[in-house]
Short mmCIF file of C-alpha atoms in Angstrom, two decimals:
data_model
loop_
_atom_site.label_atom_id
_atom_site.label_comp_id
_atom_site.label_asym_id
_atom_site.label_seq_id
_atom_site.Cartn_x
_atom_site.Cartn_y
_atom_site.Cartn_z
CA ILE A 1 114.13 80.18 91.33
CA TYR A 2 115.25 81.21 87.72
CA TYR A 3 111.71 81.51 86.71
CA LEU A 4 110.65 83.74 89.52
CA GLY A 5 113.42 86.07 89.01
CA ILE A 6 111.80 86.41 85.58
CA ALA A 7 108.59 86.59 86.87
CA GLY A 8 109.32 89.84 88.99
CA ILE A 9 111.36 91.31 85.88
CA TYR A 10 107.86 91.05 83.37
CA MET A 11 105.89 92.48 86.25
CA LYS A 12 108.20 95.54 86.76
CA LYS A 13 107.81 95.96 83.05
CA TYR A 14 104.04 95.21 83.24
CA LYS A 15 104.12 92.22 81.15
CA ILE A 16 101.58 90.15 83.22
CA ALA A 17 100.71 87.30 81.05
CA LYS A 18 104.24 86.49 80.67
CA ALA A 19 104.88 86.69 84.54
CA GLU A 20 101.83 84.59 84.99
CA LYS A 21 103.31 81.96 82.66
CA CYS A 22 106.93 82.09 84.61
CA LEU A 23 105.21 81.44 87.35
CA GLU A 24 103.39 78.21 86.31
CA LEU A 25 106.78 77.13 85.33
CA ALA A 26 108.55 77.80 88.67
CA ALA A 27 105.39 75.76 90.34
CA LYS A 28 105.75 73.33 87.99
CA GLU A 29 107.42 69.89 89.22
CA MET A 30 109.04 70.72 92.42
CA GLY A 31 108.66 74.57 92.94
CA MET A 32 105.78 74.14 95.19
CA THR A 33 107.49 71.40 97.10
CA TYR A 34 109.96 73.33 99.11
CA PHE A 35 109.44 75.83 101.37
CA MET A 36 111.28 78.79 99.95
CA THR A 37 109.98 78.53 96.45
CA LYS A 38 106.59 77.96 97.38
CA LEU A 39 106.80 81.20 99.35
CA GLY A 40 108.36 83.17 96.75
CA ILE A 41 105.50 81.85 94.08
CA LEU A 42 102.77 82.74 96.27
CA TYR A 43 104.45 86.14 97.21
CA ASN A 44 104.63 87.00 93.09
CA LYS A 45 101.30 85.53 92.74
CA MET A 46 99.65 88.03 95.62
CA GLU A 47 101.35 90.63 93.41
CA ILE A 48 100.07 89.81 90.30
CA LYS A 49 96.48 89.64 91.71
CA PHE A 50 96.92 93.33 93.04
CA ILE A 51 98.21 94.38 89.68
CA LYS A 52 95.23 92.75 87.76
CA HIS A 53 92.73 94.73 90.62
CA GLU A 54 91.60 90.57 92.15
CA VAL A 55 92.04 92.48 95.57
CA GLU A 56 89.91 89.92 97.63
CA GLU A 57 92.05 87.32 96.15
CA ALA A 58 95.17 89.34 96.82
CA LYS A 59 94.56 89.82 100.42
CA LYS A 60 93.64 86.01 101.03
CA ILE A 61 97.26 85.13 100.09
CA ALA A 62 98.46 87.98 101.65
CA SER A 63 97.17 87.03 104.94
CA GLU A 64 98.28 83.26 104.68
CA LEU A 65 101.84 84.64 103.81
CA GLU A 66 101.83 86.47 106.88
CA LYS A 67 100.48 83.53 108.91
CA VAL A 68 103.59 81.64 107.74
CA TYR A 69 106.34 84.43 108.45
CA LEU A 70 105.13 85.32 111.77
CA ASP A 71 108.26 85.54 113.76
CA SER A 72 110.08 87.37 111.23
CA PHE A 73 111.13 90.23 109.29
CA ILE A 74 108.74 89.44 106.15
CA PRO A 75 105.22 90.59 107.53
CA LEU A 76 106.66 93.83 107.05
CA GLN A 77 107.68 93.21 103.43
CA ILE A 78 104.19 91.67 103.25
CA TYR A 79 102.50 94.32 104.03
CA THR A 80 104.70 96.64 102.41
CA SER A 81 103.37 94.85 99.14
CA LYS A 82 99.58 95.06 100.33
CA LEU A 83 99.51 98.71 100.93
CA ARG A 84 102.04 99.50 97.80
CA TYR A 85 98.49 98.20 95.66
CA MET A 86 95.50 98.82 98.51
CA LEU A 87 96.60 102.90 98.85
CA PRO A 88 96.25 104.05 94.96
CA MET A 89 93.15 101.87 94.95
CA LYS A 90 92.01 103.84 98.03
CA PHE A 91 91.26 99.93 99.57
CA TYR A 92 92.36 100.09 103.05
CA GLU A 93 91.38 101.25 106.42
CA LYS A 94 92.61 103.89 109.01
CA GLU A 95 93.49 100.99 111.29
CA ASP A 96 95.57 99.24 108.18
CA LEU A 97 97.70 102.64 108.17
CA GLN A 98 98.07 102.72 111.71
CA GLN A 99 99.06 98.75 111.85
CA PHE A 100 101.77 99.20 109.25
CA LYS A 101 103.38 102.53 110.93
CA THR A 102 103.51 100.35 114.29
CA MET A 103 105.12 97.31 112.59
CA PHE A 104 107.42 99.58 110.77
CA GLU A 105 108.31 101.69 113.67
CA LYS A 106 109.00 98.47 115.68
CA GLU A 107 111.15 96.61 112.98
CA LYS A 108 113.09 99.86 112.77
CA ASN A 109 113.42 100.59 116.71
CA ASN A 110 114.63 96.88 116.89
CA GLY A 111 117.54 97.88 114.24
CA LYS A 112 116.19 95.38 111.63
CA TYR A 113 117.05 96.15 107.90
CA ILE A 114 114.01 98.11 106.29
CA ARG A 115 113.81 98.06 102.80
CA PRO A 116 113.68 101.25 100.31
CA GLU A 117 110.20 99.56 99.38
CA ASP A 118 109.24 99.45 103.24
CA ARG A 119 110.07 103.09 103.57
CA ILE A 120 108.56 104.25 100.40
CA VAL A 121 104.85 102.99 101.76
CA TYR A 122 105.66 104.35 105.26
CA SER A 123 105.94 107.84 103.64
CA ARG A 124 102.65 107.35 101.95
CA VAL A 125 101.27 106.13 105.49
CA LEU A 126 102.69 108.87 107.26
CA TYR A 127 101.44 111.24 104.95
CA LEU A 128 97.70 109.51 104.68
CA LEU A 129 97.97 109.87 108.76
CA SER A 130 98.60 113.73 108.22
CA GLU A 131 102.19 113.69 109.17
CA LYS A 132 103.04 115.62 105.61
CA HIS A 133 106.45 117.02 107.04
CA GLU A 134 107.54 113.62 108.40
CA ALA A 135 106.62 111.91 105.24
CA ILE A 136 108.39 114.38 102.96
CA LYS A 137 111.50 114.06 105.10
CA VAL A 138 111.23 110.12 104.87
CA ILE A 139 110.75 110.13 100.94
CA ASP A 140 113.71 112.56 100.78
CA GLU A 141 115.96 110.24 102.61
CA VAL A 142 114.97 107.43 100.25
CA LEU A 143 115.48 109.27 97.26
CA GLU A 144 118.91 110.07 98.35
CA PHE A 145 119.94 106.54 99.06
CA CYS A 146 118.30 105.31 95.96
CA ARG A 147 120.21 107.71 94.29
CA LYS A 148 123.46 107.10 95.57
CA TYR A 149 123.56 103.37 95.39
CA SER A 150 121.31 103.06 91.70
CA ILE A 151 118.45 101.40 92.98
CA ILE A 152 116.30 102.54 90.06
CA THR A 153 113.19 100.97 90.77
CA SER A 154 112.94 102.18 94.26
CA LEU A 155 113.84 105.71 93.30
CA ILE A 156 111.32 105.88 90.06
CA ASP A 157 108.79 104.41 92.96
CA GLY A 158 109.78 107.26 95.50
CA ILE A 159 109.94 109.90 93.13
CA ILE A 160 106.27 109.08 91.95
CA VAL A 161 105.03 109.23 95.56
CA LYS A 162 107.33 112.54 96.38
CA ILE A 163 105.28 113.87 93.43
CA MET A 164 102.06 112.86 94.78
CA LEU A 165 102.84 114.03 98.11
CA LEU A 166 103.72 117.55 96.67
CA LYS A 167 100.51 117.82 94.61
CA GLU A 168 98.45 120.01 96.74
CA ASP A 169 101.14 122.55 96.90
CA PHE A 170 101.30 122.48 92.77
CA GLU A 171 101.36 126.04 92.50
CA PHE A 172 104.23 126.44 94.75
CA LYS A 173 106.16 123.20 93.78
CA LYS A 174 105.54 123.21 89.86
CA ARG A 175 108.97 123.18 88.87
CA GLU A 176 110.40 120.55 91.63
CA ILE A 177 107.10 118.23 90.48
CA TYR A 178 108.09 118.94 86.83
CA ASN A 179 111.79 117.87 87.26
CA LEU A 180 110.96 114.51 89.50
CA LEU A 181 108.70 114.05 86.84
CA ARG A 182 111.15 114.10 84.10
CA GLU A 183 113.66 111.98 86.27
CA ALA A 184 111.31 109.69 86.90
CA LEU A 185 110.32 109.17 82.98
CA HIS A 186 114.22 109.02 81.86
CA TYR A 187 114.56 106.06 84.36
CA SER A 188 111.63 104.53 83.49
CA ILE A 189 111.96 104.54 79.46
CA LYS A 190 115.57 103.40 80.14
CA ASN A 191 114.82 100.58 82.33
CA GLU A 192 111.27 99.55 80.82
CA TYR A 193 109.97 99.87 84.30
CA LEU A 194 105.93 100.77 83.83
CA ARG A 195 104.46 99.05 86.80
CA VAL A 196 104.36 102.22 89.04
CA TYR A 197 102.44 104.17 86.44
#
């Protein structure tokens, strides 16, 4: 578990070789024997595959994880991780967006906890489905929540997404975009969080 946590930190700092080494250490000996550690290791391997642009391998691991977590809230987290990387690379179909939107709204309507990361991806999905007003509303709520509770990595992710949502109105939103970028860079430098870029 220690090495899994350290691997996550290295991924956020975009130190991929060190993250991979930690996952090897986590898997060594008994790591792949126990259900929860095995799933944690696979989840992190999936993220590394996406970061390294090994998309097909990453999607394969994601599909395996989705099957394991079929009846819990975890499939939304798996789908979030998938889309977090697939959206910027434009490796998605409209049905992927619709499926995520349906899954997200079902979880929300059932009163399940929705993480800031899930909400950030949901905002991007809404935007890509031409629901720009709702997308901005969702991302603003996420940013308010993350600032209030000092959830820095999600705050930075959310700020970058909001900048992307506003970029087509650059001439009218220039000042807001620059202020958001300054805020994101401030927290990124202070916390060595580079993955989002």
